[in-house]
Amino acid sequence: MSARYLLPYAPDVIGGLPAGLDALVWDGDGPAPSDDALREVEFFCLPYLRHAVALPVIPHLPSLKVVQTLTAGMDDVLPHVPDGVLACSARGLHDASTAELAVTLILASLRGVPHFTRLQDQGRWSQEFHQSLADRTVLILGYGSIGRALAARLEPFECEIVRVARSARPEERVHGVAELPELLPSADVVVLLTPLTPESRHLVDAGFLSRMKDGALLVNVARGPVVDTAALLAELTAQRLRAALDVTDPEPLPADHPLWHAPGVLITPHVGGPSSAFLPRARRTLREQILRFENGEPLAAGR
């Protein structure tokens, strides 16, 4: 059997598709369909969290027109997409889940939750003062759809929000990245949401970190290589800065990496997207993209 679509979910799982629309279903587990079955595939949706397994299938798709991801970032995918093939991200799909995790990392770090968890393991009751999010300045670097979702969740916490994007957008009170040297010294929390590009790789280097105030918290829910790990380790080891990292460089983080045990760091294993919010939004995003493709309409988040 050949088909125009190669999907990680059966059509009925994503709410059904128009009659007569044939789809192969492959979720990345087990072998991919045969070359003969793949010869007419025009639309390939990569299985979530299985890009390493799925990307080698692309050269076996001679009729390919669209590669669709279920991730917001595509830095690992774009080098594998042939010329003339449209690559589409799932922009917007992870806004709620990633913004929730960013808030969780901020609050947990400021209020000392990792410390209290270790005390709990020891059966120790120790009342202490820790920082509140109220009255703090939070700088969001990478003010796109996830940045907006984060800002909306932060507003009730009575903190000041500073928004920064690649280019200034005065109508939205968004600063340009060129203003960072003046903005960083006043930020208590810096949240990274910028995509990984040649320009953003190691954007957070020794110079960037040196401009952050003593005791400030760096939160990375973007991509690990946005941060120079060696430079961050130096600041953590000196106990001048703290960090909450959902992504690291390298990733996965080796068990013997010094970042695991650096002072003042909280690490989660790239779980900004995987949550109960994922599947309903993934189904909706994928179905909408397929219907656009069938109707000859422009696809969302294509590049």
Tab-separated table of C-alpha atoms in Angstrom:
chain	number	residue	atom	x	y	z
A	1	MET	CA	0.000	0.000	0.000
A	2	SER	CA	1.265	3.490	-0.849
A	3	ALA	CA	-0.179	6.782	0.361
A	4	ARG	CA	0.360	10.548	0.189
A	5	TYR	CA	0.692	10.935	3.954
A	6	LEU	CA	3.071	9.409	6.492
A	7	LEU	CA	1.741	10.232	9.962
A	8	PRO	CA	2.558	9.288	13.562
A	9	TYR	CA	-1.146	8.912	14.419
A	10	ALA	CA	-4.035	7.097	12.774
A	11	PRO	CA	-6.547	9.419	11.058
A	12	ASP	CA	-9.266	8.659	13.610
A	13	VAL	CA	-6.906	9.725	16.430
A	14	ILE	CA	-6.558	13.230	14.974
A	15	GLY	CA	-10.288	13.652	14.430
A	16	GLY	CA	-10.702	12.012	11.047
A	17	LEU	CA	-9.673	13.037	7.553
A	18	PRO	CA	-11.579	13.543	4.300
A	19	ALA	CA	-12.845	10.404	2.584
A	20	GLY	CA	-10.388	8.882	0.179
A	21	LEU	CA	-7.324	10.344	1.880
A	22	ASP	CA	-4.786	7.549	2.327
A	23	ALA	CA	-2.263	7.657	5.152
A	24	LEU	CA	0.502	5.387	6.342
A	25	VAL	CA	0.906	5.352	10.114
A	26	TRP	CA	4.384	5.088	11.647
A	27	ASP	CA	5.207	6.391	15.126
A	28	GLY	CA	8.941	5.779	14.976
A	29	ASP	CA	8.793	2.435	16.786
A	30	GLY	CA	9.856	-0.519	14.715
A	31	PRO	CA	11.001	-0.387	11.088
A	32	ALA	CA	9.731	2.333	8.758
A	33	PRO	CA	7.442	1.352	5.867
A	34	SER	CA	9.126	-0.096	2.811
A	35	ASP	CA	10.516	2.113	0.038
A	36	ASP	CA	7.723	0.880	-2.221
A	37	ALA	CA	5.101	2.023	0.303
A	38	LEU	CA	6.829	5.410	0.690
A	39	ARG	CA	7.198	6.299	-2.978
A	40	GLU	CA	4.050	8.468	-3.157
A	41	VAL	CA	4.322	10.153	0.245
A	42	GLU	CA	4.085	13.928	-0.122
A	43	PHE	CA	3.480	14.931	3.499
A	44	PHE	CA	5.615	13.490	6.302
A	45	CYS	CA	4.915	14.344	9.947
A	46	LEU	CA	7.885	13.409	12.105
A	47	PRO	CA	7.018	11.412	15.247
A	48	TYR	CA	7.434	13.552	18.344
A	49	LEU	CA	10.668	12.987	20.284
A	50	ARG	CA	11.866	10.521	17.620
A	51	HIS	CA	13.558	12.824	15.123
A	52	ALA	CA	16.802	10.851	15.202
A	53	VAL	CA	14.927	7.759	14.016
A	54	ALA	CA	12.671	9.589	11.557
A	55	LEU	CA	15.089	11.885	9.720
A	56	PRO	CA	16.866	9.019	7.875
A	57	VAL	CA	13.517	8.208	6.232
A	58	ILE	CA	13.438	11.511	4.310
A	59	PRO	CA	15.812	10.393	1.497
A	60	HIS	CA	13.419	7.497	0.826
A	61	LEU	CA	10.537	9.864	-0.030
A	62	PRO	CA	10.931	10.800	-3.717
A	63	SER	CA	7.549	12.583	-3.881
A	64	LEU	CA	8.013	14.583	-0.686
A	65	LYS	CA	6.598	18.114	-0.585
A	66	VAL	CA	6.159	18.852	3.156
A	67	VAL	CA	8.003	17.890	6.339
A	68	GLN	CA	5.904	18.684	9.399
A	69	THR	CA	7.289	18.618	12.942
A	70	LEU	CA	5.438	18.536	16.221
A	71	THR	CA	8.138	20.685	17.808
A	72	ALA	CA	8.451	24.455	17.923
A	73	GLY	CA	12.157	24.336	17.077
A	74	MET	CA	13.519	22.875	13.856
A	75	ASP	CA	17.264	23.369	14.183
A	76	ASP	CA	17.885	19.604	14.083
A	77	VAL	CA	15.502	19.065	11.146
A	78	LEU	CA	16.249	21.800	8.608
A	79	PRO	CA	19.666	20.437	7.524
A	80	HIS	CA	17.895	17.231	6.412
A	81	VAL	CA	15.100	18.844	4.380
A	82	PRO	CA	15.817	18.768	0.616
A	83	ASP	CA	15.645	21.893	-1.510
A	84	GLY	CA	12.115	22.519	-2.715
A	85	VAL	CA	10.505	20.770	0.253
A	86	LEU	CA	8.540	22.924	2.704
A	87	ALA	CA	9.427	22.458	6.386
A	88	CYS	CA	6.740	23.397	8.917
A	89	SER	CA	7.122	23.683	12.668
A	90	ALA	CA	4.381	23.319	15.257
A	91	ARG	CA	4.567	26.938	16.350
A	92	GLY	CA	2.044	27.536	19.111
A	93	LEU	CA	1.585	23.885	20.035
A	94	HIS	CA	3.904	24.037	23.047
A	95	ASP	CA	3.143	27.563	24.244
A	96	ALA	CA	1.091	26.580	27.289
A	97	SER	CA	3.226	23.645	28.408
A	98	THR	CA	6.587	25.397	27.986
A	99	ALA	CA	5.352	28.575	29.660
A	100	GLU	CA	4.084	26.497	32.589
A	101	LEU	CA	7.451	24.820	32.986
A	102	ALA	CA	9.265	28.161	32.857
A	103	VAL	CA	7.081	29.479	35.672
A	104	THR	CA	7.661	26.254	37.610
A	105	LEU	CA	11.442	26.534	37.254
A	106	ILE	CA	11.419	30.180	38.284
A	107	LEU	CA	9.283	29.623	41.375
A	108	ALA	CA	11.055	26.428	42.404
A	109	SER	CA	14.462	28.080	42.131
A	110	LEU	CA	13.549	31.334	43.854
A	111	ARG	CA	11.639	29.674	46.701
A	112	GLY	CA	14.302	27.026	47.325
A	113	VAL	CA	12.206	23.981	46.443
A	114	PRO	CA	15.180	21.782	45.416
A	115	HIS	CA	16.846	22.606	48.743
A	116	PHE	CA	13.712	21.766	50.721
A	117	THR	CA	13.288	18.526	48.758
A	118	ARG	CA	16.765	17.454	49.867
A	119	LEU	CA	15.893	18.359	53.460
A	120	GLN	CA	12.722	16.273	53.155
A	121	ASP	CA	14.806	13.279	52.091
A	122	GLN	CA	16.749	13.747	55.357
A	123	GLY	CA	13.625	14.232	57.470
A	124	ARG	CA	14.726	17.744	58.405
A	125	TRP	CA	12.392	20.659	59.203
A	126	SER	CA	14.202	23.971	58.590
A	127	GLN	CA	12.315	27.227	58.148
A	128	GLU	CA	14.222	29.684	55.973
A	129	PHE	CA	13.705	32.873	53.993
A	130	HIS	CA	13.968	32.639	50.192
A	131	GLN	CA	13.241	35.027	47.353
A	132	SER	CA	9.756	35.743	46.080
A	133	LEU	CA	8.829	36.327	42.460
A	134	ALA	CA	6.849	39.364	43.580
A	135	ASP	CA	8.727	42.626	43.042
A	136	ARG	CA	11.363	40.923	40.848
A	137	THR	CA	12.281	41.900	37.294
A	138	VAL	CA	11.963	39.069	34.760
A	139	LEU	CA	13.600	39.529	31.362
A	140	ILE	CA	12.176	37.306	28.599
A	141	LEU	CA	14.687	36.885	25.780
A	142	GLY	CA	12.896	35.615	22.680
A	143	TYR	CA	9.487	37.252	22.769
A	144	GLY	CA	7.416	35.149	20.373
A	145	SER	CA	4.307	33.082	21.014
A	146	ILE	CA	5.806	31.188	23.966
A	147	GLY	CA	7.157	34.450	25.362
A	148	ARG	CA	3.665	35.941	25.235
A	149	ALA	CA	2.247	32.878	26.973
A	150	LEU	CA	4.893	33.183	29.682
A	151	ALA	CA	4.293	36.899	30.169
A	152	ALA	CA	0.555	36.282	30.575
A	153	ARG	CA	1.264	33.733	33.302
A	154	LEU	CA	3.788	35.946	35.079
A	155	GLU	CA	1.623	39.067	35.261
A	156	PRO	CA	-0.444	37.922	38.306
A	157	PHE	CA	2.782	37.409	40.285
A	158	GLU	CA	3.321	41.177	40.638
A	159	CYS	CA	6.703	41.170	38.915
A	160	GLU	CA	8.065	43.528	36.273
A	161	ILE	CA	8.382	41.942	32.826
A	162	VAL	CA	10.987	43.087	30.305
A	163	ARG	CA	10.409	41.766	26.789
A	164	VAL	CA	13.290	41.321	24.330
A	165	ALA	CA	13.220	40.071	20.725
A	166	ARG	CA	15.663	40.107	17.824
A	167	SER	CA	14.248	43.443	16.697
A	168	ALA	CA	12.546	46.090	18.809
A	169	ARG	CA	8.745	46.349	18.587
A	170	PRO	CA	7.884	49.570	20.436
A	171	GLU	CA	4.149	49.093	19.882
A	172	GLU	CA	4.364	45.916	22.024
A	173	ARG	CA	6.904	47.362	24.488
A	174	VAL	CA	9.459	44.892	23.151
A	175	HIS	CA	13.150	45.797	23.242
A	176	GLY	CA	15.677	44.738	20.620
A	177	VAL	CA	18.482	42.309	21.416
A	178	ALA	CA	20.985	45.127	20.881
A	179	GLU	CA	19.685	46.680	24.120
A	180	LEU	CA	20.670	43.656	26.253
A	181	PRO	CA	23.851	45.227	27.697
A	182	GLU	CA	21.711	47.958	29.264
A	183	LEU	CA	18.852	45.658	30.309
A	184	LEU	CA	20.660	42.688	31.850
A	185	PRO	CA	22.067	44.403	34.964
A	186	SER	CA	18.572	45.137	36.283
A	187	ALA	CA	17.088	41.655	35.708
A	188	ASP	CA	16.614	39.275	38.632
A	189	VAL	CA	15.530	36.467	36.295
A	190	VAL	CA	16.482	35.969	32.637
A	191	VAL	CA	14.375	33.459	30.696
A	192	LEU	CA	15.733	32.178	27.380
A	193	LEU	CA	13.144	31.399	24.705
A	194	THR	CA	15.090	32.268	21.573
A	195	PRO	CA	15.325	29.689	18.760
A	196	LEU	CA	18.710	28.188	18.016
A	197	THR	CA	20.234	29.936	15.000
A	198	PRO	CA	23.813	30.758	14.015
A	199	GLU	CA	23.270	34.173	15.635
A	200	SER	CA	21.887	32.795	18.902
A	201	ARG	CA	24.415	29.979	19.386
A	202	HIS	CA	26.402	30.893	22.531
A	203	LEU	CA	24.522	34.188	22.692
A	204	VAL	CA	24.705	33.682	26.451
A	205	ASP	CA	28.476	33.749	26.752
A	206	ALA	CA	30.871	34.980	29.426
A	207	GLY	CA	30.203	38.597	28.496
A	208	PHE	CA	26.427	38.161	28.661
A	209	LEU	CA	26.625	36.395	32.018
A	210	SER	CA	29.003	38.992	33.446
A	211	ARG	CA	26.346	41.667	32.884
A	212	MET	CA	23.772	39.797	34.972
A	213	LYS	CA	23.486	41.003	38.553
A	214	ASP	CA	24.895	38.996	41.447
A	215	GLY	CA	22.441	36.288	42.520
A	216	ALA	CA	20.375	36.482	39.321
A	217	LEU	CA	18.675	33.374	37.920
A	218	LEU	CA	19.154	32.154	34.342
A	219	VAL	CA	16.307	29.962	33.037
A	220	ASN	CA	16.848	28.108	29.754
A	221	VAL	CA	13.776	26.576	28.121
A	222	ALA	CA	15.055	27.277	24.600
A	223	ARG	CA	17.958	25.172	23.294
A	224	GLY	CA	21.102	24.119	25.141
A	225	PRO	CA	23.669	25.647	22.738
A	226	VAL	CA	22.183	29.119	23.225
A	227	VAL	CA	24.305	29.053	26.394
A	228	ASP	CA	28.063	28.613	26.578
A	229	THR	CA	28.128	25.789	29.128
A	230	ALA	CA	31.722	26.419	30.226
A	231	ALA	CA	30.977	30.090	30.889
A	232	LEU	CA	27.843	29.206	32.850
A	233	LEU	CA	29.691	26.593	34.890
A	234	ALA	CA	32.255	29.201	35.870
A	235	GLU	CA	29.553	31.530	37.199
A	236	LEU	CA	27.739	28.718	39.018
A	237	THR	CA	30.931	27.409	40.578
A	238	ALA	CA	31.697	30.906	41.839
A	239	GLN	CA	28.133	30.963	43.217
A	240	ARG	CA	27.528	34.363	41.628
A	241	LEU	CA	24.602	33.200	39.468
A	242	ARG	CA	21.965	30.476	39.649
A	243	ALA	CA	20.388	28.519	36.814
A	244	ALA	CA	17.303	26.457	36.013
A	245	LEU	CA	17.832	24.448	32.846
A	246	ASP	CA	15.365	22.366	30.868
A	247	VAL	CA	17.904	22.102	28.046
A	248	THR	CA	21.661	21.652	28.150
A	249	ASP	CA	24.702	21.441	25.922
A	250	PRO	CA	25.525	18.579	25.562
A	251	GLU	CA	22.148	16.863	25.612
A	252	PRO	CA	21.362	14.383	27.012
A	253	LEU	CA	23.641	15.532	29.799
A	254	PRO	CA	26.179	12.760	30.616
A	255	ALA	CA	25.934	11.358	34.121
A	256	ASP	CA	29.449	12.526	34.972
A	257	HIS	CA	29.018	16.080	33.665
A	258	PRO	CA	29.908	18.730	36.290
A	259	LEU	CA	26.751	20.698	35.523
A	260	TRP	CA	24.701	18.125	37.447
A	261	HIS	CA	26.406	19.040	40.714
A	262	ALA	CA	27.135	22.722	40.194
A	263	PRO	CA	25.915	24.979	43.025
A	264	GLY	CA	22.564	26.660	42.523
A	265	VAL	CA	21.401	24.714	39.459
A	266	LEU	CA	18.060	22.981	38.863
A	267	ILE	CA	17.912	20.645	35.847
A	268	THR	CA	14.941	19.032	34.112
A	269	PRO	CA	15.471	16.706	31.104
A	270	HIS	CA	13.978	18.753	28.218
A	271	VAL	CA	10.366	18.323	29.281
A	272	GLY	CA	8.963	21.706	28.275
A	273	GLY	CA	6.726	20.115	25.654
A	274	PRO	CA	5.916	16.620	26.942
A	275	SER	CA	2.855	17.063	29.124
A	276	SER	CA	-0.855	16.290	29.054
A	277	ALA	CA	-1.292	19.474	27.005
A	278	PHE	CA	0.674	17.997	24.096
A	279	LEU	CA	-1.546	15.395	22.457
A	280	PRO	CA	-4.794	17.404	22.064
A	281	ARG	CA	-2.861	20.296	20.527
A	282	ALA	CA	-0.746	17.988	18.359
A	283	ARG	CA	-3.846	16.331	16.945
A	284	ARG	CA	-5.431	19.679	16.181
A	285	THR	CA	-2.287	21.127	14.606
A	286	LEU	CA	-1.699	18.101	12.398
A	287	ARG	CA	-5.301	17.869	11.204
A	288	GLU	CA	-5.405	21.582	10.354
A	289	GLN	CA	-2.164	21.333	8.376
A	290	ILE	CA	-3.382	18.303	6.413
A	291	LEU	CA	-6.638	20.040	5.523
A	292	ARG	CA	-4.714	23.107	4.352
A	293	PHE	CA	-2.482	20.911	2.226
A	294	GLU	CA	-5.465	19.112	0.720
A	295	ASN	CA	-7.157	22.416	-0.102
A	296	GLY	CA	-4.041	23.977	-1.606
A	297	GLU	CA	-3.875	26.611	1.136
A	298	PRO	CA	-0.659	28.020	2.660
A	299	LEU	CA	0.576	25.935	5.568
A	300	ALA	CA	1.212	27.464	8.990
A	301	ALA	CA	4.767	28.047	10.233
A	302	GLY	CA	6.349	27.011	6.958
A	303	ARG	CA	9.916	27.915	6.035
